[in-house]
GROMACS .gro file of C-alpha atoms in nm:
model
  363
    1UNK     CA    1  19.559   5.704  10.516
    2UNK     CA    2  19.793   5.589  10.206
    3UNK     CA    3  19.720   5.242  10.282
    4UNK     CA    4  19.354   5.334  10.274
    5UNK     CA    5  19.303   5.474   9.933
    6UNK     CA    6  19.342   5.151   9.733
    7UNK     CA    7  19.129   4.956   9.969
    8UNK     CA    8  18.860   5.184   9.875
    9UNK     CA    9  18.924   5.215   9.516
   10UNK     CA   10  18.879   4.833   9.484
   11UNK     CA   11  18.556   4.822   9.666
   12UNK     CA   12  18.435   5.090   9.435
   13UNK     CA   13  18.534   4.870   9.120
   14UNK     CA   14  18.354   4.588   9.272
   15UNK     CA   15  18.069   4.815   9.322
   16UNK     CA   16  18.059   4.936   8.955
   17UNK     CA   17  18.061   4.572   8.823
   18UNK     CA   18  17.808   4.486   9.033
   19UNK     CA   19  17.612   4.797   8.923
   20UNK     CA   20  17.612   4.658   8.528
   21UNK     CA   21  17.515   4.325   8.563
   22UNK     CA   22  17.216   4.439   8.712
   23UNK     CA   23  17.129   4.671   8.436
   24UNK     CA   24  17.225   4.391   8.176
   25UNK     CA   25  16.920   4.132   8.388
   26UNK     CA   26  16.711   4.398   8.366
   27UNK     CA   27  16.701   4.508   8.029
   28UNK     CA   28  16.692   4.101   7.934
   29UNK     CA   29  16.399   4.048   8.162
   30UNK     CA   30  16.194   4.287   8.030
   31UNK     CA   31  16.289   4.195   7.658
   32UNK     CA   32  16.127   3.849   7.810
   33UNK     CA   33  15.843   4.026   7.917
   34UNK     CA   34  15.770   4.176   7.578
   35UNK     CA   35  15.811   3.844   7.358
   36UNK     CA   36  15.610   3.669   7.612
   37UNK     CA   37  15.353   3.919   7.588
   38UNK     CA   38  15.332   3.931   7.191
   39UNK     CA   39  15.322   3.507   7.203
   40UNK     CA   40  15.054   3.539   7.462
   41UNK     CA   41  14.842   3.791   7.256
   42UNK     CA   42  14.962   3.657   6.900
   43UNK     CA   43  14.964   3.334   6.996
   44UNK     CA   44  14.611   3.219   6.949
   45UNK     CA   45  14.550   3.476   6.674
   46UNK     CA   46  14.795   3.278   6.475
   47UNK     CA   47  14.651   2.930   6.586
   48UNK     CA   48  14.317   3.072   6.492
   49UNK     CA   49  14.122   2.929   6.229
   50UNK     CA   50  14.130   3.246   6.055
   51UNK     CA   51  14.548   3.161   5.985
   52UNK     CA   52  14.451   2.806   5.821
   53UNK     CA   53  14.314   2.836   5.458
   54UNK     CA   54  14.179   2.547   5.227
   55UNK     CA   55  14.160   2.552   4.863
   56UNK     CA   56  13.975   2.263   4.701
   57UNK     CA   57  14.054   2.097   4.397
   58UNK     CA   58  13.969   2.247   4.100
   59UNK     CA   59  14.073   2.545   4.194
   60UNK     CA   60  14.352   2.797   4.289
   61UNK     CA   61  14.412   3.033   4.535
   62UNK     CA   62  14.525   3.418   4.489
   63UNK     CA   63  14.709   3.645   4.819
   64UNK     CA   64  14.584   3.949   4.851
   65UNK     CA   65  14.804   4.223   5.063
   66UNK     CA   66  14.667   4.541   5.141
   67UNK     CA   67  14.397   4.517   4.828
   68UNK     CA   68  14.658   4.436   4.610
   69UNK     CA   69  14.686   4.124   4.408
   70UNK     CA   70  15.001   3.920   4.431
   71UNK     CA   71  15.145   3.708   4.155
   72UNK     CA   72  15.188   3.385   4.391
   73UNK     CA   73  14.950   3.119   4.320
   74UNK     CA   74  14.842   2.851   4.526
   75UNK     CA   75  14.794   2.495   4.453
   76UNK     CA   76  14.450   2.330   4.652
   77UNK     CA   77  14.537   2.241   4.949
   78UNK     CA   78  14.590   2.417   5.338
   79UNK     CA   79  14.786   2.778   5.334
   80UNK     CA   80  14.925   2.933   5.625
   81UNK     CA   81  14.775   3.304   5.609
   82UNK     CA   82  14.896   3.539   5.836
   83UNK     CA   83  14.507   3.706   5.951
   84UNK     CA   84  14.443   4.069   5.905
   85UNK     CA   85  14.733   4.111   5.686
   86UNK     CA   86  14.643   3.903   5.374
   87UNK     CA   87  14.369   3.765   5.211
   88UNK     CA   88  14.343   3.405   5.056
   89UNK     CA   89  14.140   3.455   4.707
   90UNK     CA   90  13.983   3.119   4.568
   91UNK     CA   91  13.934   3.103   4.201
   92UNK     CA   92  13.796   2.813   3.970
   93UNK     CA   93  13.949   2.646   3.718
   94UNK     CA   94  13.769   2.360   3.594
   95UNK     CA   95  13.463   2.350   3.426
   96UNK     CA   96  13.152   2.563   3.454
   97UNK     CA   97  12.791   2.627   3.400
   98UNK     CA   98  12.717   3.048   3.436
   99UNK     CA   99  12.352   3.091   3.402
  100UNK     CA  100  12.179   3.412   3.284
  101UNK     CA  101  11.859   3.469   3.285
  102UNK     CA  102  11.599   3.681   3.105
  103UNK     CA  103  11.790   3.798   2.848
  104UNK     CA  104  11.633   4.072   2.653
  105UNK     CA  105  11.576   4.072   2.268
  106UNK     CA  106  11.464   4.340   2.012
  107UNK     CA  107  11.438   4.191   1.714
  108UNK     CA  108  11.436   4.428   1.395
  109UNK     CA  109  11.098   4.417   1.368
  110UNK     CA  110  11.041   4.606   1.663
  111UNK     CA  111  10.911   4.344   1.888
  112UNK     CA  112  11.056   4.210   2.245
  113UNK     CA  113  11.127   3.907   2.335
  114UNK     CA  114  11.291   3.748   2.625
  115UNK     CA  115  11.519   3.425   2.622
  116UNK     CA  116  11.453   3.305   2.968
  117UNK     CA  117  11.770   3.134   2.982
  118UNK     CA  118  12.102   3.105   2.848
  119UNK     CA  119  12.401   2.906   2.993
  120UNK     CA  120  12.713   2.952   2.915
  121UNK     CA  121  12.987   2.666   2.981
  122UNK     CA  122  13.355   2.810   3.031
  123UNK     CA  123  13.668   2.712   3.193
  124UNK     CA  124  13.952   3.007   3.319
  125UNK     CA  125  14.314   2.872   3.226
  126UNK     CA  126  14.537   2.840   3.585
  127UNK     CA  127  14.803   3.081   3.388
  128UNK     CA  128  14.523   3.378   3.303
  129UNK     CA  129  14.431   3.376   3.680
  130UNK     CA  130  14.611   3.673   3.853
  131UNK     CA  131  14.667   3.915   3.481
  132UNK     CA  132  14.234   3.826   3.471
  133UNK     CA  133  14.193   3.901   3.888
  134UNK     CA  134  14.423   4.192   3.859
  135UNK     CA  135  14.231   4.355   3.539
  136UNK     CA  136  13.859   4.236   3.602
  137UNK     CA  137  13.735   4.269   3.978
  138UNK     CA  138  13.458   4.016   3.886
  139UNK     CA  139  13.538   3.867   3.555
  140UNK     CA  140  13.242   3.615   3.538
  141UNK     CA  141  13.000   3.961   3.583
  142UNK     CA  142  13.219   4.126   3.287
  143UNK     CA  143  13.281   3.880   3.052
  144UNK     CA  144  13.005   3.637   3.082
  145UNK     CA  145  12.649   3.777   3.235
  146UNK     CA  146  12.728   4.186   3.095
  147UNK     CA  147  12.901   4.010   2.769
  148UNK     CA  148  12.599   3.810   2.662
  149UNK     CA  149  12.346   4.043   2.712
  150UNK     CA  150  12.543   4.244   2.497
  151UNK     CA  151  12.578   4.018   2.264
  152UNK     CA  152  12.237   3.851   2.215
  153UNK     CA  153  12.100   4.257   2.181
  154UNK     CA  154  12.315   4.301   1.847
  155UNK     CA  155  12.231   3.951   1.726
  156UNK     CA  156  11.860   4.008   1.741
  157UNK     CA  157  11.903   4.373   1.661
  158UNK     CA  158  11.970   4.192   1.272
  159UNK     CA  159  11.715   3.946   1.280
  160UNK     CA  160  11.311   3.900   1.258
  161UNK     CA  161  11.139   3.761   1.469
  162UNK     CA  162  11.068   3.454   1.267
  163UNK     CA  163  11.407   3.425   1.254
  164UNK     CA  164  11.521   3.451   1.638
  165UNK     CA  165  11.195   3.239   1.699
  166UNK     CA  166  11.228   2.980   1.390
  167UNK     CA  167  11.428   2.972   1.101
  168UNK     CA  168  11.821   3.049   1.293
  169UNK     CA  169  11.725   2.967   1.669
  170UNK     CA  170  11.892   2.609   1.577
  171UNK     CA  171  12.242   2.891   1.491
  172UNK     CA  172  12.196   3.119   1.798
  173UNK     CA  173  12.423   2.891   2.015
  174UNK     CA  174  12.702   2.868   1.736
  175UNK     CA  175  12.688   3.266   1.669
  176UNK     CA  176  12.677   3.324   2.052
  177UNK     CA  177  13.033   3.161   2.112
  178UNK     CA  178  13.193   3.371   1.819
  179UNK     CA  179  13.008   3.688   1.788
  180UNK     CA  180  13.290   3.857   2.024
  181UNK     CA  181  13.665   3.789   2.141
  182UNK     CA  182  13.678   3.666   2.517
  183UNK     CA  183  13.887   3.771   2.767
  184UNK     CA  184  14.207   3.583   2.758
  185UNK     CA  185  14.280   3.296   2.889
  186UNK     CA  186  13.876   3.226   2.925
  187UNK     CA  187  13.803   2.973   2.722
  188UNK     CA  188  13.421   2.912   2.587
  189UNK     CA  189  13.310   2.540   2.578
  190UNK     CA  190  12.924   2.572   2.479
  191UNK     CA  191  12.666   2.822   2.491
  192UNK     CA  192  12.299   2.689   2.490
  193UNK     CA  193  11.985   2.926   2.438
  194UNK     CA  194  11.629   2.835   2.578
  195UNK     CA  195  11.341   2.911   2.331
  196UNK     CA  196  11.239   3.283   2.370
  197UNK     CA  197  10.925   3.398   2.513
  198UNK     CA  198  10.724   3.591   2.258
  199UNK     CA  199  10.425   3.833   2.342
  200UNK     CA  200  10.070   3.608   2.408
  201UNK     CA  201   9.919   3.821   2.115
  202UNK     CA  202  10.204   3.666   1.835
  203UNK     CA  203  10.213   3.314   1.974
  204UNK     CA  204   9.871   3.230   1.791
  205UNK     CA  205   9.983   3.331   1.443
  206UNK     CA  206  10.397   3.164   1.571
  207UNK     CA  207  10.167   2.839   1.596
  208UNK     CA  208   9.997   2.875   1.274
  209UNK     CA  209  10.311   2.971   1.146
  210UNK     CA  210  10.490   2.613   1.266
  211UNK     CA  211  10.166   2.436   1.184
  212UNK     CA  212  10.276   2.586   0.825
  213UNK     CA  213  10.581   2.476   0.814
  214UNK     CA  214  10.531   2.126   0.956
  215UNK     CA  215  10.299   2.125   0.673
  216UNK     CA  216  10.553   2.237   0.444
  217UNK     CA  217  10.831   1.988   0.583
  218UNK     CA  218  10.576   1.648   0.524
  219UNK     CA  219  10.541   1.800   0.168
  220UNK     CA  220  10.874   1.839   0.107
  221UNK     CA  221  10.942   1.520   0.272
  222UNK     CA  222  10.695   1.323   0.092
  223UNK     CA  223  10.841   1.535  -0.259
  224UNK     CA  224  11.191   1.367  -0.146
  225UNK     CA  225  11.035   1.059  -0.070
  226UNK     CA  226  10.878   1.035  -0.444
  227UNK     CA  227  11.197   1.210  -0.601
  228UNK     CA  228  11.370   0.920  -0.432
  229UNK     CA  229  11.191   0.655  -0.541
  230UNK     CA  230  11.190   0.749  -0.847
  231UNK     CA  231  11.573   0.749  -0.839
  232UNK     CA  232  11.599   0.447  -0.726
  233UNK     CA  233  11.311   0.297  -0.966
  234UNK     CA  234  11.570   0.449  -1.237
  235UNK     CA  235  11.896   0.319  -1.103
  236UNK     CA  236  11.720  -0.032  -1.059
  237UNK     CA  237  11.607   0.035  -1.468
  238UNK     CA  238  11.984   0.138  -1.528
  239UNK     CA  239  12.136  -0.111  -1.388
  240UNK     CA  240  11.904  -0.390  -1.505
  241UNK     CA  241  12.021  -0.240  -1.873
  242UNK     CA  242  12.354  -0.249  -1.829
  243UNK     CA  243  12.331  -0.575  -1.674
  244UNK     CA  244  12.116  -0.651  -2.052
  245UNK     CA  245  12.367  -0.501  -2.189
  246UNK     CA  246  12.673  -0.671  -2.040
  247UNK     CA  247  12.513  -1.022  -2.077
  248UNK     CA  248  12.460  -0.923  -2.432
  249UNK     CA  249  12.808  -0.816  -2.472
  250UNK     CA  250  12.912  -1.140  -2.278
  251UNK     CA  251  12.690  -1.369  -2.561
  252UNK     CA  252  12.821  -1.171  -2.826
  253UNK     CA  253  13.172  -1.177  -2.737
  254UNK     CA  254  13.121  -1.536  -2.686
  255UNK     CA  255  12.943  -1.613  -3.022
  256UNK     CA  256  13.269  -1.403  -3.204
  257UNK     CA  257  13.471  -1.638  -2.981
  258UNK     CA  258  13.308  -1.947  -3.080
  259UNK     CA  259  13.321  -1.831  -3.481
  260UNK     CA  260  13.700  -1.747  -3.494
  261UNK     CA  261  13.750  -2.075  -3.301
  262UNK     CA  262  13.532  -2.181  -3.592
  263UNK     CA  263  13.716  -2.043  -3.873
  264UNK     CA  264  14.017  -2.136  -3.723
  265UNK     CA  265  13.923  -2.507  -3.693
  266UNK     CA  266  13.808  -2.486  -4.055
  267UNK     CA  267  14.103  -2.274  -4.184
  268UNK     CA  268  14.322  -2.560  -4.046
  269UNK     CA  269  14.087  -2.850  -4.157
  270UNK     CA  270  14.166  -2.652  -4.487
  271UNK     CA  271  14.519  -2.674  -4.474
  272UNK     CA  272  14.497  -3.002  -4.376
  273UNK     CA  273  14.278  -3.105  -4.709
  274UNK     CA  274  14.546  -2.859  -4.920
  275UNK     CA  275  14.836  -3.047  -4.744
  276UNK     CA  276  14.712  -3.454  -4.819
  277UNK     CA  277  14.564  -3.345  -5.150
  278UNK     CA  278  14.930  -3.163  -5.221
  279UNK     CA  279  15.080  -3.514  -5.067
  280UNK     CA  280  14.790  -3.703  -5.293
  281UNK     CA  281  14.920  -3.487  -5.614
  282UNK     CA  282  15.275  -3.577  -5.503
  283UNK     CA  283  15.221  -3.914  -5.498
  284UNK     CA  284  15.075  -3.982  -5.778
  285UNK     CA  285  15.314  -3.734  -6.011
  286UNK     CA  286  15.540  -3.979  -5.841
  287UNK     CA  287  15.357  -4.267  -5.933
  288UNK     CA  288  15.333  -4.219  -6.271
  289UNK     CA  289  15.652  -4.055  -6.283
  290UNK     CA  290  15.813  -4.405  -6.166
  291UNK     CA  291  15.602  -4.591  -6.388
  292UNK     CA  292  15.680  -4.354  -6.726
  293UNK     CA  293  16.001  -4.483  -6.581
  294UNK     CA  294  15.934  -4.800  -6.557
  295UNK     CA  295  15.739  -4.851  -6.934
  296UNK     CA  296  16.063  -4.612  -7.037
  297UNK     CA  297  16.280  -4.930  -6.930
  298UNK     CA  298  15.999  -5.174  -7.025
  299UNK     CA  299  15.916  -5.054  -7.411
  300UNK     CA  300  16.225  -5.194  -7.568
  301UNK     CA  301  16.216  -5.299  -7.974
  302UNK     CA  302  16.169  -5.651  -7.840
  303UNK     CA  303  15.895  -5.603  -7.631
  304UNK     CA  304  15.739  -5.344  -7.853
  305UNK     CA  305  15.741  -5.617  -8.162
  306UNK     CA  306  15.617  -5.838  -7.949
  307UNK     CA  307  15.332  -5.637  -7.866
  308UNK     CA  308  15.301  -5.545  -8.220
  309UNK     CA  309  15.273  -5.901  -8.331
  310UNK     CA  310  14.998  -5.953  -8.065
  311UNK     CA  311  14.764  -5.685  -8.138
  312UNK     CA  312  14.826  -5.826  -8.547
  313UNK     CA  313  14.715  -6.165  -8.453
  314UNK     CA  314  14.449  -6.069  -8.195
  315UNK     CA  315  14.294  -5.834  -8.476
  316UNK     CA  316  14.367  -6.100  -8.759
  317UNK     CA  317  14.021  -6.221  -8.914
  318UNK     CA  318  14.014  -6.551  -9.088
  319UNK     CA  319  13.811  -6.609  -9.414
  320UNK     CA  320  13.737  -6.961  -9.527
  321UNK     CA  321  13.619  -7.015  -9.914
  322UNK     CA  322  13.692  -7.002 -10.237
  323UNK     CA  323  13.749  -6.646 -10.339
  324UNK     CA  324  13.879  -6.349 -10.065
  325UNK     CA  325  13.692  -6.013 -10.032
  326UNK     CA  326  13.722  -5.782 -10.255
  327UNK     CA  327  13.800  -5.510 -10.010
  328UNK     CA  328  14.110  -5.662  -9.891
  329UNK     CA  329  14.336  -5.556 -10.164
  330UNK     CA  330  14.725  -5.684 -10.149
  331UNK     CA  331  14.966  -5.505 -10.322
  332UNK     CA  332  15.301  -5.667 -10.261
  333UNK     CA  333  15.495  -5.435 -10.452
  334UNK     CA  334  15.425  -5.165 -10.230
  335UNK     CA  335  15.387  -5.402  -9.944
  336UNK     CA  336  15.108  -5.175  -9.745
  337UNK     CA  337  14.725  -5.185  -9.752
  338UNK     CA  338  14.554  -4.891  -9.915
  339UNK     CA  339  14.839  -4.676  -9.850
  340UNK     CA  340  14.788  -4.623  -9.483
  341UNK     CA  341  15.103  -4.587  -9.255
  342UNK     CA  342  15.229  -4.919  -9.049
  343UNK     CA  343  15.321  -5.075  -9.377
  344UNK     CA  344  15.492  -5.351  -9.243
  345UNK     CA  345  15.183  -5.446  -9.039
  346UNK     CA  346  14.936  -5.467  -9.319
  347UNK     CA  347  15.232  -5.639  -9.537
  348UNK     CA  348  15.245  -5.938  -9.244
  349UNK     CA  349  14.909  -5.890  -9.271
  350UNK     CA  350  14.881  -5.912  -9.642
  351UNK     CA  351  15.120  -6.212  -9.611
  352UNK     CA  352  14.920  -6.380  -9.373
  353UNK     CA  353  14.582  -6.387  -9.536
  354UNK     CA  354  14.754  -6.459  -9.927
  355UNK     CA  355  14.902  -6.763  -9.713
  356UNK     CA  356  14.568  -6.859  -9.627
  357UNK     CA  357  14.380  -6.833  -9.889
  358UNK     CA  358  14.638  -7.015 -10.086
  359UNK     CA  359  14.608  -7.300  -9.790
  360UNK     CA  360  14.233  -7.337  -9.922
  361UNK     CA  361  14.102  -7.109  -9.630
  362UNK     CA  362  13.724  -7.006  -9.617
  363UNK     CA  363  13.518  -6.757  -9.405
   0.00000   0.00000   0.00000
């Protein structure tokens, strides 16, 4: 009986481990069961083409969980998106045209008009996408179509009709981009504005009205034309009279040019007299300075009687006859004639003719 007991204690061991093993291939075959049942039945949801989204270039894309918005943005391109769960949002972000149409207009004159179309040209910054999404369900609706109706109202609500129509429909497109702030990040590029429609009872006197003014504009243009001409005729006048004038200026500066050259040629001829007439005057002060000199050395007592008995005999006059002239008188005592100076010459001379005369001389 003792030898019994352990023999059956070790085939209930056995039995136990036998006993877990079993629950441990259970429990992992039906864990099996379950994933193979979720990959069977999620399986070609997720290879659906509802998992596989595309975004195409030019714009982004925006996840939305549960209605809410998330701050992930996605570049173009295909997105894994888990289906049912979230929601792939495309948004543009280049360039584009929104058209609205048959805007109304009440001018402050009362009357209605319509512009039948307006287009607006705006581009949403990539950065302004999810705060814009997340604020404005449908920005383009708010900020765009609602926003220029709005807009265009208050404009025309301070304008005439003639105005919308005529004189500031040329402006409209300029006051339309800044008559209000935009949403952030939305960036206007051009607003153009089709002619309005005005009622069929005002477009007669609109066309005599334009008729008017296309009047008015030849007119004005012909008045400009004229005033133009007329400029011009007096800038060609002005400018052929300075041209007068600056030849004038030219021949008169040249004439004063060729004078002082002129005077200057004279003023040196001048000099040029003064300096061989002072040379002349020099010279001949010289001259006659070396020959007062020279007759200084010359006139000595022997040369000067010489001279002096010359001039006697060249004056001497010879009488031939019987009897001399009474008028020549000879006083030898006092050895001059009639008392004159240069006694000795009319004593030689005295001398001379008593000689004669005593010789038997005659005249």
């Amino acid at each position: 009986m003792q030898s019994d007991r352990p023999r059956h204690r070790a085939a209930g061991a056995a039995g136990g481990a036998g006993g877990n093993s079993g629950s441990v291939g259970r429990t992992t075959l039906v864990w099996l069961a379950v994933i193979g049942a979720i990959s069977a039945v999620a399986g070609p949801v997720l290879l659906s083409p509802y998992a596989i989204k595309s975004v195409g270039e030019g714009s982004v894309g925006v996840l939305r969980f549960g209605g809410k918005v998330l701050d992930e943005i996605k570049a173009p391109g295909y997105h894994f998106v888990l289906p049912f769960l979230y929601e792939l949002i495309e948004v543009p972000v280049n360039v584009r045209t929104t058209e609205v149409r048959q805007v109304p207009c009440g001018t402050s004159g009362g009357v209605l008009v319509y512009f039948p179309l307006v287009e607006i040209i705006h581009r949403l910054h990539p950065a302004s996408v999810v705060s814009t999404l997340k604020a404005y369900e449908d920005y383009e609706q708010a900020w765009i179509i609602d926003r220029v109706r709005h807009d265009v109202k208050l404009l025309c609500a301070r304008h005439s009709l003639h105005e919308v129509h005529i004189d500031k429909f040329d402006q409209l497109d300029d006051m339309l981009e800044t008559a209000s702030a935009w949403v952030p990040g939305l960036m206007i590029v051009a607003a153009r504005v089709a002619k309005p429609t005005i009622p069929s009872q005002l477009h007669g006197d609109f066309v005599r009205v334009e008729e008017e003014i296309s009047k008015l504009k030849v007119a004005h243009q012909h008045e400009q034309l004229v005033v133009r001409n007329a400029e011009m005729e007096r800038s060609r006048q002005v400018m052929a009279a300075e041209n007068d004038r600056d030849i004038a200026r030219m021949t008169m500066d040249r004439q004063v040019e060729e004078t002082e050259a002129d005077l200057r040629i004279h003023r040196i001829q001048d000099e040029m007299h003064l300096t061989r007439s002072k040379d002349h005057a020099d010279a001949a002060s010289y001259s006659k300075l070396r020959e007062a000199e020279g007759n200084e050395r010359r006139l000595s007592p022997a040369f000067l009687e010489q001279a002096r008995q010359k001039a006697l005999y060249q004056n001497l006059e010879a009488y031939y006859g019987n009897r001399m002239p009474e008028y020549v008188k000879v006083n030898s005592n006092s050895n001059r004639l009639d008392g004159g100076e240069g006694g000795s010459v009319g004593s030689e001379a005295a001398r001379g003719a008593a000689a004669f005369w005593g010789r038997g001389g005659h005249g």
